[in-house]
Every structure is written in structure tokens, then in C-alpha cells.
mmCIF file of C-alpha atoms and ligand atoms in Angstrom:
data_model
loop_
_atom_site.group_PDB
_atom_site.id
_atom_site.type_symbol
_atom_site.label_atom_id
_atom_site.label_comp_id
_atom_site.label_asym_id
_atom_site.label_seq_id
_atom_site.Cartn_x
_atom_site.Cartn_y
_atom_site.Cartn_z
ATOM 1 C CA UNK A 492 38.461 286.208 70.246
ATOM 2 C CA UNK A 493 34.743 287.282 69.635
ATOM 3 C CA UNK A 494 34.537 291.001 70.930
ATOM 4 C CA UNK A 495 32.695 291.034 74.036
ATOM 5 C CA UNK A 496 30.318 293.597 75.292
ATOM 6 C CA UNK A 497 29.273 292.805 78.742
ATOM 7 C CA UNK A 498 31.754 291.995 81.445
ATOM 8 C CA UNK A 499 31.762 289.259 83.974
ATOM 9 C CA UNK A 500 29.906 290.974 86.626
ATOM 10 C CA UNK A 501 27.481 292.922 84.009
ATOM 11 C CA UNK A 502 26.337 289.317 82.311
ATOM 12 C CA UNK A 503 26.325 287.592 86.074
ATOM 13 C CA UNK A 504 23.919 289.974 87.318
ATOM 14 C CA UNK A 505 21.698 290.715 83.861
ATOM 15 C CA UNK A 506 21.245 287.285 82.883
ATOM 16 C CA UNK A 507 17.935 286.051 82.987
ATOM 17 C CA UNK A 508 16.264 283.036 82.383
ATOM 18 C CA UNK A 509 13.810 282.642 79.162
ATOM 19 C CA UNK A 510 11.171 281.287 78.788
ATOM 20 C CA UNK A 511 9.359 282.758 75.736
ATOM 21 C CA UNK A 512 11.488 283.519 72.856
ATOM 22 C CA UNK A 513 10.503 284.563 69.657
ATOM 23 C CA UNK A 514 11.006 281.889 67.423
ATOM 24 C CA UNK A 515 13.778 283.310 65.100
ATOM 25 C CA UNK A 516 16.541 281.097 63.700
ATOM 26 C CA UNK A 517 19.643 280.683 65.924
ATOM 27 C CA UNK A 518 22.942 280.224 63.818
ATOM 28 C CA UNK A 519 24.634 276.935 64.733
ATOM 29 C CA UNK A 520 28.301 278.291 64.329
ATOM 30 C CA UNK A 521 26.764 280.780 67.207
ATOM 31 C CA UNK A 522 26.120 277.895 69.379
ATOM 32 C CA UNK A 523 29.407 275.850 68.835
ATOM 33 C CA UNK A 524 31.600 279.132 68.957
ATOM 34 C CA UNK A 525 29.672 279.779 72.542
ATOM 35 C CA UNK A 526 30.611 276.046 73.831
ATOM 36 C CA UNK A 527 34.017 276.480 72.583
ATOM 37 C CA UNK A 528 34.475 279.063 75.293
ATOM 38 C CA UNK A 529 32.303 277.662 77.727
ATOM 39 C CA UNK A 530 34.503 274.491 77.669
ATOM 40 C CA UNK A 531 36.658 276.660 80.086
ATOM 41 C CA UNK A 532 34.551 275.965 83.193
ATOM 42 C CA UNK A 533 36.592 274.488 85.564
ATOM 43 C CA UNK A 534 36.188 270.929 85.988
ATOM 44 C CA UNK A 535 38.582 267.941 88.080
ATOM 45 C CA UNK A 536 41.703 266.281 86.279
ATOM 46 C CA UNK A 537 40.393 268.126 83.147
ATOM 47 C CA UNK A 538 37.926 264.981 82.781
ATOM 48 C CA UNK A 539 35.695 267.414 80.560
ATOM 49 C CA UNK A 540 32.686 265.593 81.236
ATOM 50 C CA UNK A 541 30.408 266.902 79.383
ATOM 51 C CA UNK A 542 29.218 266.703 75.619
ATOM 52 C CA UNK A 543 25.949 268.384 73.858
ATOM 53 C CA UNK A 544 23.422 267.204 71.402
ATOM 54 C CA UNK A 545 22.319 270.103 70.095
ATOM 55 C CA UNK A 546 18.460 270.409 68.336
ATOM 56 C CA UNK A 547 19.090 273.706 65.923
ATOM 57 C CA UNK A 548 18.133 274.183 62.370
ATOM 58 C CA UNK A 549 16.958 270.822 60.571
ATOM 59 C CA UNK A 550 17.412 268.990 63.517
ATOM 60 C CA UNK A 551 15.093 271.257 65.825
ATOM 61 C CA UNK A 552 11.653 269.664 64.548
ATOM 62 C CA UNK A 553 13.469 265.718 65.338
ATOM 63 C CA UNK A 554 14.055 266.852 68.576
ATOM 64 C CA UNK A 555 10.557 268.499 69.420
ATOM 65 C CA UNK A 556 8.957 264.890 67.594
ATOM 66 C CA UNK A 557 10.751 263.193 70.269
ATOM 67 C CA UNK A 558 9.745 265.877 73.219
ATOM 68 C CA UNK A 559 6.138 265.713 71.657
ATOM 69 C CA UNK A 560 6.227 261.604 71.745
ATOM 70 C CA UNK A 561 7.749 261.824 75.684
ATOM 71 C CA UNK A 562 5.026 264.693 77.183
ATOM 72 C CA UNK A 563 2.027 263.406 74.721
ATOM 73 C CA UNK A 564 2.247 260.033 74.642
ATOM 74 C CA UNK A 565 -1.044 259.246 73.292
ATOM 75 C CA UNK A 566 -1.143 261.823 70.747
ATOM 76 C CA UNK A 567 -2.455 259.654 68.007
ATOM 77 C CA UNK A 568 -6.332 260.662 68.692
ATOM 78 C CA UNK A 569 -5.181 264.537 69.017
ATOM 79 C CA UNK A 570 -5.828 267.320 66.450
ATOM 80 C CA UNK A 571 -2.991 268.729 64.858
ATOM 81 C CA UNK A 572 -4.410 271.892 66.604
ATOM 82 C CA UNK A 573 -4.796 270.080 70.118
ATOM 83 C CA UNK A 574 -0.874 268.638 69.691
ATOM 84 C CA UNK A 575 0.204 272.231 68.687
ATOM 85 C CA UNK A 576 -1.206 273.572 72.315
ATOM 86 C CA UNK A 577 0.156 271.463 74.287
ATOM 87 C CA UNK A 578 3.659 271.435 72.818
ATOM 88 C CA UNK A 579 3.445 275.575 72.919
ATOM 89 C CA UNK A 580 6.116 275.983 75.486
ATOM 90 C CA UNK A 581 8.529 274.105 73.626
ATOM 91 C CA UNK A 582 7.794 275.598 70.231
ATOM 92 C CA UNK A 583 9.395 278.845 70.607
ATOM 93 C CA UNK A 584 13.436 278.513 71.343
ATOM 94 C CA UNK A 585 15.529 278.429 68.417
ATOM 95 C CA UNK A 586 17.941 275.610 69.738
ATOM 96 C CA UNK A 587 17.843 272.878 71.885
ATOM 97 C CA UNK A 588 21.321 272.260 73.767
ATOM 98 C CA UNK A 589 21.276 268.702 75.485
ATOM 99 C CA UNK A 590 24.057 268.354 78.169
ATOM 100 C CA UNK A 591 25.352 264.884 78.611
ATOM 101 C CA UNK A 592 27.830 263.874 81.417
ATOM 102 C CA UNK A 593 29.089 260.623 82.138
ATOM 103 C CA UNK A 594 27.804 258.711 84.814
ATOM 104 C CA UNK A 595 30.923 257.756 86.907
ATOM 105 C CA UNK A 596 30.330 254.374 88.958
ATOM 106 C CA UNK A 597 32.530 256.415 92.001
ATOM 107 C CA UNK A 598 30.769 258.516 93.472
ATOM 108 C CA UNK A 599 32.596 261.061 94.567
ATOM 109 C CA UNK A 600 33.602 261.591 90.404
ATOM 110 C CA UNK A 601 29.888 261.628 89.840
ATOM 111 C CA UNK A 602 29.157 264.445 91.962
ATOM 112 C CA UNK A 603 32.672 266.382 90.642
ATOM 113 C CA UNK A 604 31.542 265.511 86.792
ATOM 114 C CA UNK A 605 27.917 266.580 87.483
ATOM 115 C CA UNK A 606 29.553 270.314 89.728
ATOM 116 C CA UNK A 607 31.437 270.898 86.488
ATOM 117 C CA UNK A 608 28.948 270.406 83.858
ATOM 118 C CA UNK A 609 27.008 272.692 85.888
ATOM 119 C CA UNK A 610 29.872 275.016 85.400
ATOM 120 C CA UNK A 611 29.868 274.681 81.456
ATOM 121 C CA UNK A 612 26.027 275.096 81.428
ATOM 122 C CA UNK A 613 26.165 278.741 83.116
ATOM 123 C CA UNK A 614 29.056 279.376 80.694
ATOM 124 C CA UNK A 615 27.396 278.560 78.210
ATOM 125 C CA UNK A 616 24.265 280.640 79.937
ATOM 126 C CA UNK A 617 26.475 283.666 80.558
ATOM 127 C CA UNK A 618 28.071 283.686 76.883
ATOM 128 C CA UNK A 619 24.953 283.389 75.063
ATOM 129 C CA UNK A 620 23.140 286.740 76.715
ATOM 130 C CA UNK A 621 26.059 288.375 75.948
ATOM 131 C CA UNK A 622 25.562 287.953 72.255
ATOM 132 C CA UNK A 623 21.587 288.727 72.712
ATOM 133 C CA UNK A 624 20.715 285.022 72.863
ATOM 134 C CA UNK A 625 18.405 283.801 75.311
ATOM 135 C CA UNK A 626 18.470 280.575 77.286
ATOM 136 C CA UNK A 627 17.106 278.835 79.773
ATOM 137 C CA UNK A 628 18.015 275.328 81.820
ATOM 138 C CA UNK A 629 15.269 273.053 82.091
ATOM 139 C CA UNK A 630 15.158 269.730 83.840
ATOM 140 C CA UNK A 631 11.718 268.238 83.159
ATOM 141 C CA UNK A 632 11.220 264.740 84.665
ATOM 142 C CA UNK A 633 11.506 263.208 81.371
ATOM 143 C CA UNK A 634 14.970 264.167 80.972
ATOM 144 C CA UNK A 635 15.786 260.507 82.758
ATOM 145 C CA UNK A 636 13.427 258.567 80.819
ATOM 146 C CA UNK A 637 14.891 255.554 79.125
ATOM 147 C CA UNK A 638 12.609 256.294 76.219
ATOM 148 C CA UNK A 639 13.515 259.976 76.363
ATOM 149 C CA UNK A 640 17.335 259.111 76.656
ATOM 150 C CA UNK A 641 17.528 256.271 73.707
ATOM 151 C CA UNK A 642 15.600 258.447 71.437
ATOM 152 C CA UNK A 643 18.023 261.598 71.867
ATOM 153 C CA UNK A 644 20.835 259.899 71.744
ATOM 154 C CA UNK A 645 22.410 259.079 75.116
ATOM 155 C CA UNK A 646 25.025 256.108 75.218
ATOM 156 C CA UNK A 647 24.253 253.877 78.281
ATOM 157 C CA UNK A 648 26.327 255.456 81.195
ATOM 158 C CA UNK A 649 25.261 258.473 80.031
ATOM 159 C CA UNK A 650 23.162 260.803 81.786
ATOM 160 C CA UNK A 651 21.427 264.232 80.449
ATOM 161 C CA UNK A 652 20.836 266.343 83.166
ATOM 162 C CA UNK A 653 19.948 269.668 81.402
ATOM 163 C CA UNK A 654 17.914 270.785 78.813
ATOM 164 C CA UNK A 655 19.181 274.372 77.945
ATOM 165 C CA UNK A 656 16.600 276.316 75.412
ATOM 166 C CA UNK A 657 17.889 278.739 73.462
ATOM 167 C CA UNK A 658 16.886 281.624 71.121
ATOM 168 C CA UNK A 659 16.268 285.584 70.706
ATOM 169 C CA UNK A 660 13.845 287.002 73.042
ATOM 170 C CA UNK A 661 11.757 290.245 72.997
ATOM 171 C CA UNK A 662 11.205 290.924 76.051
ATOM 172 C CA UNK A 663 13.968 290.411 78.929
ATOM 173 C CA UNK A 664 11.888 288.448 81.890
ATOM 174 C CA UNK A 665 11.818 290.179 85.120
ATOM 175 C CA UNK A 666 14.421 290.266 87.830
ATOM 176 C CA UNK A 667 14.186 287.730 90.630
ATOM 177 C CA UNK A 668 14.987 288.379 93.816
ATOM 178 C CA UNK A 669 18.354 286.676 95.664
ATOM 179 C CA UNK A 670 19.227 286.646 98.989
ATOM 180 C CA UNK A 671 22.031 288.859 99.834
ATOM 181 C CA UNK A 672 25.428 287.715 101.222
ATOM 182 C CA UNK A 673 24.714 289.401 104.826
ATOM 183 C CA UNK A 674 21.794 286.619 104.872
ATOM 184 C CA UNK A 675 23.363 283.689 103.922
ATOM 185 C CA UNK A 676 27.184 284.225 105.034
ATOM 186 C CA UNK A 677 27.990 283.109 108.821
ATOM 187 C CA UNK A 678 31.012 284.383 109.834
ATOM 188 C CA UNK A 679 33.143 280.967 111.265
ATOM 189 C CA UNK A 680 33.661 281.498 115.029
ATOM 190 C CA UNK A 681 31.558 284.231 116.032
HETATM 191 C C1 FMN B 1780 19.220 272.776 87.741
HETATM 192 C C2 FMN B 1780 18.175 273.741 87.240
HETATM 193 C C3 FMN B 1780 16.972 273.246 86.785
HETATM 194 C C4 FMN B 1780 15.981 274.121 86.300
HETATM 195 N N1 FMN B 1780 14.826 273.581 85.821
HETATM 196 C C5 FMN B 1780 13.876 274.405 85.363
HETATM 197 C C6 FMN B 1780 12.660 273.868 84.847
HETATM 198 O O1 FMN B 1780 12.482 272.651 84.768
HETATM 199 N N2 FMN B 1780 11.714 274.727 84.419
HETATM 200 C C7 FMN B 1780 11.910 276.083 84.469
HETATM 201 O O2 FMN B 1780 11.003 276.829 84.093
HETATM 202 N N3 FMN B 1780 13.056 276.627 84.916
HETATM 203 C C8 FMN B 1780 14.041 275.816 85.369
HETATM 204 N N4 FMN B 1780 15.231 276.355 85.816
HETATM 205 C C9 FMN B 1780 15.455 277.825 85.747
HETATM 206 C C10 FMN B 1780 15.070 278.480 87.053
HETATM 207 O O3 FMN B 1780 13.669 278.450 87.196
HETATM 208 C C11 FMN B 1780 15.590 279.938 87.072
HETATM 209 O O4 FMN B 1780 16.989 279.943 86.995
HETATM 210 C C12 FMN B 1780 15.133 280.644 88.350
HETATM 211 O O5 FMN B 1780 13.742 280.871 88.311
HETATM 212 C C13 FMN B 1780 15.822 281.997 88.543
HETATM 213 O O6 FMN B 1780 15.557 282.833 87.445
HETATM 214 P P1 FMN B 1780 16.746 283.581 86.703
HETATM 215 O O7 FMN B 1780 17.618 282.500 86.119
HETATM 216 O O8 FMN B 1780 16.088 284.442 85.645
HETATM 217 O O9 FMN B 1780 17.450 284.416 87.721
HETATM 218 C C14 FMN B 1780 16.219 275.521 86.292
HETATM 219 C C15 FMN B 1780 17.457 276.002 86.735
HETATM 220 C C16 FMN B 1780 18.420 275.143 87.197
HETATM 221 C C17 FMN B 1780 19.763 275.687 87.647
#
């Protein structure tokens, strides 16, 4: 097991989301050794529903081509300069993590397979700041695309619902505020 530093309740409370990282290289074997434990997340009938397609070190520039071709569609009249702006906020994470979850025709397995994945993504969230790696879940509009799907790799009956960025950071984002329990707990039958 990969000596930890932070516990449960330190990496709950000082995670934070990304959203500008510094553009160093993230290791793969980092990334597959963090979904190896984040696999743990609980999840119904041990269905695992979940896989990732993961953008990091040749792959990254495929998968920001195909995130350039989705939010730019007509590029072709851009500047190199012009494309380079607009694609700014995804230039700077070192890996791309796609989460993929099957798209159960029941229902009620749907909404199970989607609660879990969930679970795996914050694992994966959680285990990643503990070994100084950034992330961050995004869920642009795109994400559903047919165009944006087929190009990344989804198999029909697939659905991604996250895009987690990930990379080293410089500068930990500020700390967002939460309601506490006293404001969202109501005590049953008072
Ligand atoms: C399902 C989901 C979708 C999200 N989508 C986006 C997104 O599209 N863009 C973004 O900037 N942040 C996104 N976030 C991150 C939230 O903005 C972030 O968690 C929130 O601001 C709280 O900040 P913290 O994680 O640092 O506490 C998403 C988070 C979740 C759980």
C-alpha cells in the first residue's frame, strides 16, 4: 500500500477543486495506481460501473484536438494564436480522466450506477490531493454530444458523465463555504 499522508477527514475537508494547474507532466502509473484504490467506492451488486479513458502523456494533445473540434467548431479561419485563447482553460491539467458508466435501460440501476460512479470520482478526487495532484470534475454540455462521445471513445450505451482534470497546482484555490449540519439536518419528529 502507497504510504498515505493525509487521513480521511484531513483530505475530505482540504480538498479543493482546480482549476489552474501548472502544466507539469502527470505520471500515468500515478493515475492508474489512484483508480486502483478508488475502485473501492461502494457501488450495488458490485456492478462496477464505471471505466476511464484517460488523456495523459501522448494521448493528452488527441484529447484536447477533440475538446478544441467540440467548443471551436469553426476553427478553420482562426489563428493559431486565436485557437490557443480560447482553448486556455483546458491547456493547463496534466491528465484528462473520462468517466464512463453504463447506461442501464432500468432505471432504478441507472440512478444506482450513476450514485456509484460518483463515488469512484471523489475517490479518485480524494486520493489524488493526497499525493499533491490536483483535480477537478467538470461536466461541460458537450460531455453528451454524439460527436463529443464517438470521438472519445464511448460505446453506444455508454454515457460520460464527468470530465475530471488533473495535474500539479501552485496555488491551492480558496475555501468555499458549506452549510453546516445544524442547517441542513431536521431532526425526524420534532
Ligand atoms: C457533478 C459536478 C459537476 C461539476 N461541473 C463543473 C464544471 O462544469 N465547471 C467547473 O468549473 N466546476 C465544476 N464542478 C466543480 C464545482 O464547481 C466545485 O466542486 C464547487 O465549486 C465547490 O468547490 P470545491 O470542490 O473546491 O469545494 C463540478 C462538480 C460536480 C460534483
Amino acid at each position: 500500500m502507497n504510504s498515505q499522508s493525509l487521513s480521511v477527514r484531513e483530505a475530505i475537508l482540504e480538498r479543493r477543486s482546480v482549476g489552474v494547474f501548472n502544466k507539469q507532466p502527470v505520471d500515468a502509473q500515478d493515475i492508474l495506481d489512484i483508480i486502483n484504490d478508488a475502485v473501492w467506492a461502494p457501488n450495488h451488486k458490485n456492478r462496477q460501473p464505471w471505466r476511464v479513458i484517460l488523456g495523459i502523456g501522448e494521448g493528452l494533445p488527441k484529447v484536447l484536438d477533440i475538446i478544441r473540434d467540440v467548443t471551436i467548431p469553426n476553427h478553420a479561419h482562426l489563428t493559431a494564436e486565436d485557437i490557443e485563447h480560447k482553448m486556455t482553460k483546458f491547456l493547463s491539467p496534466g491528465a484528462y480522466a473520462f468517466v464512463v458508466v453504463p447506461e442501464d435501460l432500468r432505471q432504478h440501476e441507472r440512478t444506482e450506477d450513476f450514485a456509484a460512479a460518483s463515488c469512484f470520482i471523489q475517490n479518485m478526487m480524494l486520493l489524488a490531493w493526497d499525493r499533491g495532484i490536483g483535480s477537478i470534475w467538470k461536466n461541460p454540455t458537450w460531455l453528451d454530444s454524439p460527436e463529443f462521445t464517438e470521438a472519445i471513445g464511448a460505446k453506444p450505451g455508454e454515457r460520460v458523465i464527468a470530465m475530471v482534470q488533473l495535474g500539479y497546482f501552485d496555488k491551492v484555490p480558496a475555501k468555499k463555504t458549506r452549510k453546516t449540519a445544524e442547517e441542513i439536518v431536521t431532526f425526524f419528529g420534532e
